[in-house]
Every structure is written in C-alpha cells, then in structure tokens.
Amino acid sequence: MNYAPAPFRHNRPLQGMVAWLLCYWLLTAIAPLNRFDWMLENILVGVYGMLLLLSYRRFRFSNPSYGLFTLFMTLHLTGAHYTYAETPLGYWLMEWFTLERNHYDRLVHFAYGLLLAYPFYEVLRRKLAIRAGWARFLTINLILAFSGFFEVLEAIIAELVSPELGDAYLGTQGDVWDAQKDMGLALLGSLIAMGLTIWHESRRAAERP
C-alpha cells in the first residue's frame, strides 16, 4: 500500500490537482448547455469535495488515489457542462463505433468503478486494516452499493427539484434499463481495478528481496 502523502502545504502534486479542478470547474461553469442541469450535477461535486476536505486531517489518501479522484471529477465536470446526453466525446464514440446513443454517461459510470475502487480499497486496508482479499471483495460490493444508491438519489433529486429535467439530468435517453446498465458498468470497472491491484501487489511482492 502507498503511504499517506505529505501535508497539503508541502504536497506539490496534490496542490496541482486542486488547482486543476478549481480552474476546470470555473471553465465548465461558463455557459453550460443547461444551467439548471449543471447546478444539479454539481451537487455531486460539492458532496465529494466536502467529504475529502473534512476527512483530510483524519485520513489522507495517497497521491495516486487523489489522482484517480481528479480524473473522475474531470470526466464528471465535462458531463455536467454539456449534459451527459450531449457530450461531444460521446458523439465521437457514436461515429467511431456506429452506436445508437451517446454513451458518455456509460463511460463515466464505468470510470466510477475503475477509478474510485482503489481509493475505497485504500481506506479499507490502511484505516480499517482489513486483509487484502476481504478488502478487495468489500471494495467491489461498496462500489456496486454506492452506484445503486446514487441512481436512487439522482432519481429522487430529479423528481423533487425538476421533473421536466429528469431525462437530461439522469441521462437515460429513453432506456428503461439505463440505471441497471450503469450499475453493471461500475461493477465491471471495479472488478478490473481490483484485478490490476492484485497484479500490482503481486509484482511488488516479487520484487522484494
């Protein structure tokens, strides 16, 4: 496992990540495709940011984990700016692979499992001292559980705040199985992430004298 990074005032990589996210957030706040949808999507940004800030003194993630958070939030901020159903990268994928819908939302749900599984795993290993095998198993379950939780939470927010914006906010694009597919992709991403973790830890163990 990676050790906790240096305090923020001495941690240049982490300072760079925070600066990037603040600048990119400001950039994506300029003339978003749908201002109200952008505001709803940024609830997630606020929640994640607050949790990381409040937990920093008690538990500092490794810089690789903060890098994974940064990459995921960059993908999310991009989707918030364009709305997930209208993101240009999704349209490029449609053309390249002859797809029937904009799959950017699916890409981000896959990225949720792929990129955020390791930070979950790091908490279980370093903070709770859970054995590696059980930590990987619990990480996969936590990713799936949180993915389902956010699907339900998004539906509730859309219904309470702006029912007419529901499809744009949820990004279903008319697919009644959208939530289940999103959860399945998050699960797949977490399985790949834990597979890479096994490979990396095995390689490091083999390199030790």
mmCIF file of C-alpha atoms in Angstrom:
data_model
loop_
_atom_site.group_PDB
_atom_site.id
_atom_site.type_symbol
_atom_site.label_atom_id
_atom_site.label_comp_id
_atom_site.label_asym_id
_atom_site.label_seq_id
_atom_site.Cartn_x
_atom_site.Cartn_y
_atom_site.Cartn_z
ATOM 1 C CA MET A 1 0.000 0.000 0.000
ATOM 2 C CA ASN A 2 1.099 3.573 -0.671
ATOM 3 C CA TYR A 3 1.804 5.728 2.343
ATOM 4 C CA ALA A 4 -0.201 8.865 3.073
ATOM 5 C CA PRO A 5 1.173 11.903 1.241
ATOM 6 C CA ALA A 6 2.899 14.878 2.806
ATOM 7 C CA PRO A 7 0.747 17.645 4.309
ATOM 8 C CA PHE A 8 -1.013 19.765 1.704
ATOM 9 C CA ARG A 9 1.318 22.749 2.082
ATOM 10 C CA HIS A 10 4.280 20.563 1.064
ATOM 11 C CA ASN A 11 2.483 18.362 -1.448
ATOM 12 C CA ARG A 12 3.026 19.920 -4.881
ATOM 13 C CA PRO A 13 1.261 17.162 -6.864
ATOM 14 C CA LEU A 14 -1.859 17.488 -4.701
ATOM 15 C CA GLN A 15 -1.742 21.280 -4.946
ATOM 16 C CA GLY A 16 -1.607 20.912 -8.726
ATOM 17 C CA MET A 17 -4.629 18.586 -8.731
ATOM 18 C CA VAL A 18 -6.674 21.005 -6.612
ATOM 19 C CA ALA A 19 -5.669 23.926 -8.840
ATOM 20 C CA TRP A 20 -6.623 21.954 -11.954
ATOM 21 C CA LEU A 21 -10.059 21.050 -10.583
ATOM 22 C CA LEU A 22 -10.798 24.613 -9.485
ATOM 23 C CA CYS A 23 -9.752 26.012 -12.877
ATOM 24 C CA TYR A 24 -11.650 23.339 -14.781
ATOM 25 C CA TRP A 25 -14.742 23.857 -12.623
ATOM 26 C CA LEU A 26 -14.662 27.573 -13.416
ATOM 27 C CA LEU A 27 -14.190 26.805 -17.113
ATOM 28 C CA THR A 28 -17.130 24.390 -17.216
ATOM 29 C CA ALA A 29 -19.268 26.895 -15.312
ATOM 30 C CA ILE A 30 -19.063 29.265 -18.293
ATOM 31 C CA ALA A 31 -22.166 28.976 -20.499
ATOM 32 C CA PRO A 32 -23.099 25.326 -19.804
ATOM 33 C CA LEU A 33 -25.588 23.753 -22.189
ATOM 34 C CA ASN A 34 -28.262 23.688 -19.482
ATOM 35 C CA ARG A 35 -27.574 25.884 -16.462
ATOM 36 C CA PHE A 36 -30.067 24.171 -14.160
ATOM 37 C CA ASP A 37 -28.798 20.711 -15.059
ATOM 38 C CA TRP A 38 -25.254 21.961 -14.420
ATOM 39 C CA MET A 39 -26.301 23.081 -10.956
ATOM 40 C CA LEU A 40 -27.877 19.707 -10.175
ATOM 41 C CA GLU A 41 -24.841 17.810 -11.446
ATOM 42 C CA ASN A 42 -22.545 19.947 -9.287
ATOM 43 C CA ILE A 43 -24.277 18.746 -6.136
ATOM 44 C CA LEU A 44 -22.122 15.627 -6.518
ATOM 45 C CA VAL A 45 -19.001 17.767 -6.897
ATOM 46 C CA GLY A 46 -19.856 19.643 -3.707
ATOM 47 C CA VAL A 47 -20.518 16.448 -1.749
ATOM 48 C CA TYR A 48 -17.272 14.788 -2.878
ATOM 49 C CA GLY A 49 -15.241 17.918 -2.240
ATOM 50 C CA MET A 50 -16.688 18.409 1.239
ATOM 51 C CA LEU A 51 -16.099 14.775 2.221
ATOM 52 C CA LEU A 52 -12.478 14.880 1.065
ATOM 53 C CA LEU A 53 -11.900 18.176 2.856
ATOM 54 C CA LEU A 54 -13.492 17.058 6.125
ATOM 55 C CA SER A 55 -11.650 13.720 6.125
ATOM 56 C CA TYR A 56 -8.215 15.113 5.217
ATOM 57 C CA ARG A 57 -6.881 15.508 8.758
ATOM 58 C CA ARG A 58 -8.041 12.071 9.885
ATOM 59 C CA PHE A 59 -7.203 10.196 6.710
ATOM 60 C CA ARG A 60 -5.078 11.356 3.793
ATOM 61 C CA PHE A 61 -5.317 9.283 0.652
ATOM 62 C CA SER A 62 -2.199 8.529 -1.348
ATOM 63 C CA ASN A 63 -1.398 10.819 -4.266
ATOM 64 C CA PRO A 64 -2.351 8.085 -6.779
ATOM 65 C CA SER A 65 -5.806 7.952 -5.168
ATOM 66 C CA TYR A 66 -6.137 11.727 -5.312
ATOM 67 C CA GLY A 67 -5.109 11.493 -8.964
ATOM 68 C CA LEU A 68 -7.909 8.988 -9.595
ATOM 69 C CA PHE A 69 -10.388 11.307 -7.853
ATOM 70 C CA THR A 70 -9.159 14.168 -10.046
ATOM 71 C CA LEU A 71 -9.582 12.217 -13.262
ATOM 72 C CA PHE A 72 -13.091 11.090 -12.307
ATOM 73 C CA MET A 73 -14.192 14.587 -11.320
ATOM 74 C CA THR A 74 -12.796 15.931 -14.598
ATOM 75 C CA LEU A 75 -14.964 13.466 -16.511
ATOM 76 C CA HIS A 76 -17.978 14.397 -14.381
ATOM 77 C CA LEU A 77 -17.464 18.154 -14.794
ATOM 78 C CA THR A 78 -17.282 17.668 -18.556
ATOM 79 C CA GLY A 79 -20.600 15.806 -18.495
ATOM 80 C CA ALA A 80 -22.137 18.480 -16.275
ATOM 81 C CA HIS A 81 -21.136 21.217 -18.714
ATOM 82 C CA TYR A 82 -22.665 19.592 -21.803
ATOM 83 C CA THR A 83 -25.219 17.350 -20.034
ATOM 84 C CA TYR A 84 -24.304 13.694 -20.248
ATOM 85 C CA ALA A 85 -26.543 13.044 -23.244
ATOM 86 C CA GLU A 86 -24.934 15.831 -25.297
ATOM 87 C CA THR A 87 -21.233 15.487 -24.517
ATOM 88 C CA PRO A 88 -19.090 15.722 -27.704
ATOM 89 C CA LEU A 89 -16.875 12.765 -26.763
ATOM 90 C CA GLY A 90 -19.993 10.607 -26.641
ATOM 91 C CA TYR A 91 -20.936 11.711 -30.151
ATOM 92 C CA TRP A 92 -17.442 10.943 -31.403
ATOM 93 C CA LEU A 93 -17.770 7.442 -29.930
ATOM 94 C CA MET A 94 -21.128 7.116 -31.693
ATOM 95 C CA GLU A 95 -19.464 7.843 -35.032
ATOM 96 C CA TRP A 96 -16.399 5.697 -34.441
ATOM 97 C CA PHE A 97 -18.314 2.614 -33.252
ATOM 98 C CA THR A 98 -21.657 3.188 -35.047
ATOM 99 C CA LEU A 99 -23.604 3.400 -31.788
ATOM 100 C CA GLU A 100 -27.272 4.312 -31.446
ATOM 101 C CA ARG A 101 -26.937 6.687 -28.482
ATOM 102 C CA ASN A 102 -24.469 8.953 -26.729
ATOM 103 C CA HIS A 103 -22.645 6.645 -24.317
ATOM 104 C CA TYR A 104 -20.677 9.252 -22.373
ATOM 105 C CA ASP A 105 -22.788 8.579 -19.273
ATOM 106 C CA ARG A 106 -21.940 4.868 -19.536
ATOM 107 C CA LEU A 107 -18.259 5.747 -19.859
ATOM 108 C CA VAL A 108 -18.385 7.786 -16.639
ATOM 109 C CA HIS A 109 -20.226 5.055 -14.720
ATOM 110 C CA PHE A 110 -17.570 2.577 -15.850
ATOM 111 C CA ALA A 111 -14.922 5.100 -14.788
ATOM 112 C CA TYR A 112 -16.601 5.363 -11.378
ATOM 113 C CA GLY A 113 -15.846 1.715 -10.700
ATOM 114 C CA LEU A 114 -12.474 1.706 -12.447
ATOM 115 C CA LEU A 115 -11.095 4.907 -10.893
ATOM 116 C CA LEU A 116 -12.668 5.016 -7.441
ATOM 117 C CA ALA A 117 -12.314 1.367 -6.451
ATOM 118 C CA TYR A 118 -8.688 1.827 -5.417
ATOM 119 C CA PRO A 119 -9.416 4.743 -3.022
ATOM 120 C CA PHE A 120 -12.121 2.581 -1.388
ATOM 121 C CA TYR A 121 -9.609 -0.247 -1.153
ATOM 122 C CA GLU A 122 -7.013 2.084 0.354
ATOM 123 C CA VAL A 123 -9.384 3.125 3.150
ATOM 124 C CA LEU A 124 -10.207 -0.491 3.963
ATOM 125 C CA ARG A 125 -6.549 -1.519 4.019
ATOM 126 C CA ARG A 126 -4.909 1.454 5.711
ATOM 127 C CA LYS A 127 -7.637 2.787 8.004
ATOM 128 C CA LEU A 128 -9.508 -0.397 8.920
ATOM 129 C CA ALA A 129 -6.583 -2.834 8.479
ATOM 130 C CA ILE A 130 -8.724 -5.355 6.599
ATOM 131 C CA ARG A 131 -6.865 -8.186 4.878
ATOM 132 C CA ALA A 132 -6.220 -7.737 1.167
ATOM 133 C CA GLY A 133 -8.615 -10.420 -0.080
ATOM 134 C CA TRP A 134 -11.515 -9.234 2.035
ATOM 135 C CA ALA A 135 -10.713 -5.598 1.237
ATOM 136 C CA ARG A 136 -10.964 -6.301 -2.491
ATOM 137 C CA PHE A 137 -14.245 -8.167 -2.036
ATOM 138 C CA LEU A 138 -15.717 -5.377 0.090
ATOM 139 C CA THR A 139 -14.481 -2.721 -2.344
ATOM 140 C CA ILE A 140 -16.380 -4.329 -5.209
ATOM 141 C CA ASN A 141 -19.505 -4.537 -3.058
ATOM 142 C CA LEU A 142 -19.160 -0.926 -1.922
ATOM 143 C CA ILE A 143 -18.803 0.328 -5.499
ATOM 144 C CA LEU A 144 -21.949 -1.541 -6.517
ATOM 145 C CA ALA A 145 -23.830 -0.356 -3.410
ATOM 146 C CA PHE A 146 -22.870 3.296 -3.862
ATOM 147 C CA SER A 147 -23.629 3.098 -7.571
ATOM 148 C CA GLY A 148 -27.150 1.884 -6.776
ATOM 149 C CA PHE A 149 -27.502 4.493 -4.029
ATOM 150 C CA PHE A 150 -26.599 7.324 -6.400
ATOM 151 C CA GLU A 151 -29.026 6.050 -9.035
ATOM 152 C CA VAL A 152 -31.842 6.211 -6.473
ATOM 153 C CA LEU A 153 -30.628 9.563 -5.113
ATOM 154 C CA GLU A 154 -30.457 11.097 -8.604
ATOM 155 C CA ALA A 155 -33.988 9.929 -9.378
ATOM 156 C CA ILE A 156 -35.296 11.464 -6.137
ATOM 157 C CA ILE A 157 -33.487 14.767 -6.761
ATOM 158 C CA ALA A 158 -34.765 14.925 -10.338
ATOM 159 C CA GLU A 159 -38.346 14.239 -9.215
ATOM 160 C CA LEU A 160 -38.309 16.726 -6.347
ATOM 161 C CA VAL A 161 -36.358 19.555 -7.948
ATOM 162 C CA SER A 162 -37.273 19.473 -11.614
ATOM 163 C CA PRO A 163 -39.287 16.549 -13.049
ATOM 164 C CA GLU A 164 -39.219 18.072 -16.537
ATOM 165 C CA LEU A 165 -35.400 17.977 -16.450
ATOM 166 C CA GLY A 166 -35.319 14.346 -15.404
ATOM 167 C CA ASP A 167 -34.123 12.782 -18.666
ATOM 168 C CA ALA A 168 -31.403 15.394 -19.206
ATOM 169 C CA TYR A 169 -30.194 15.066 -15.610
ATOM 170 C CA LEU A 170 -30.374 11.281 -15.425
ATOM 171 C CA GLY A 171 -29.117 10.788 -18.983
ATOM 172 C CA THR A 172 -31.427 7.839 -19.620
ATOM 173 C CA GLN A 173 -32.007 8.781 -23.273
ATOM 174 C CA GLY A 174 -35.186 6.714 -23.256
ATOM 175 C CA ASP A 175 -33.568 3.492 -21.974
ATOM 176 C CA VAL A 176 -35.710 1.966 -19.204
ATOM 177 C CA TRP A 177 -32.762 -0.248 -18.164
ATOM 178 C CA ASP A 178 -30.317 2.659 -18.003
ATOM 179 C CA ALA A 179 -29.802 2.508 -14.226
ATOM 180 C CA GLN A 180 -29.114 -1.234 -14.246
ATOM 181 C CA LYS A 181 -26.646 -0.910 -17.121
ATOM 182 C CA ASP A 182 -24.871 1.950 -15.357
ATOM 183 C CA MET A 183 -24.551 -0.122 -12.192
ATOM 184 C CA GLY A 184 -23.284 -3.087 -14.190
ATOM 185 C CA LEU A 185 -20.580 -0.954 -15.799
ATOM 186 C CA ALA A 186 -19.497 0.415 -12.417
ATOM 187 C CA LEU A 187 -19.257 -3.184 -11.191
ATOM 188 C CA LEU A 188 -17.183 -4.155 -14.234
ATOM 189 C CA GLY A 189 -14.866 -1.200 -13.664
ATOM 190 C CA SER A 190 -14.322 -2.172 -10.028
ATOM 191 C CA LEU A 191 -13.545 -5.776 -10.997
ATOM 192 C CA ILE A 192 -10.902 -4.581 -13.454
ATOM 193 C CA ALA A 193 -9.468 -2.180 -10.867
ATOM 194 C CA MET A 194 -9.162 -4.903 -8.252
ATOM 195 C CA GLY A 195 -7.617 -7.222 -10.828
ATOM 196 C CA LEU A 196 -4.994 -4.558 -11.548
ATOM 197 C CA THR A 197 -4.461 -4.153 -7.799
ATOM 198 C CA ILE A 198 -3.776 -7.875 -7.428
ATOM 199 C CA TRP A 199 -1.307 -7.734 -10.326
ATOM 200 C CA HIS A 200 0.461 -4.662 -8.926
ATOM 201 C CA GLU A 201 0.739 -6.025 -5.386
ATOM 202 C CA SER A 202 1.961 -9.401 -6.652
ATOM 203 C CA ARG A 203 4.597 -7.679 -8.747
ATOM 204 C CA ARG A 204 5.785 -5.575 -5.812
ATOM 205 C CA ALA A 205 5.933 -8.649 -3.572
ATOM 206 C CA ALA A 206 8.036 -10.478 -6.180
ATOM 207 C CA GLU A 207 10.480 -7.554 -6.364
ATOM 208 C CA ARG A 208 11.140 -7.547 -2.625
ATOM 209 C CA PRO A 209 14.412 -9.232 -1.609
#
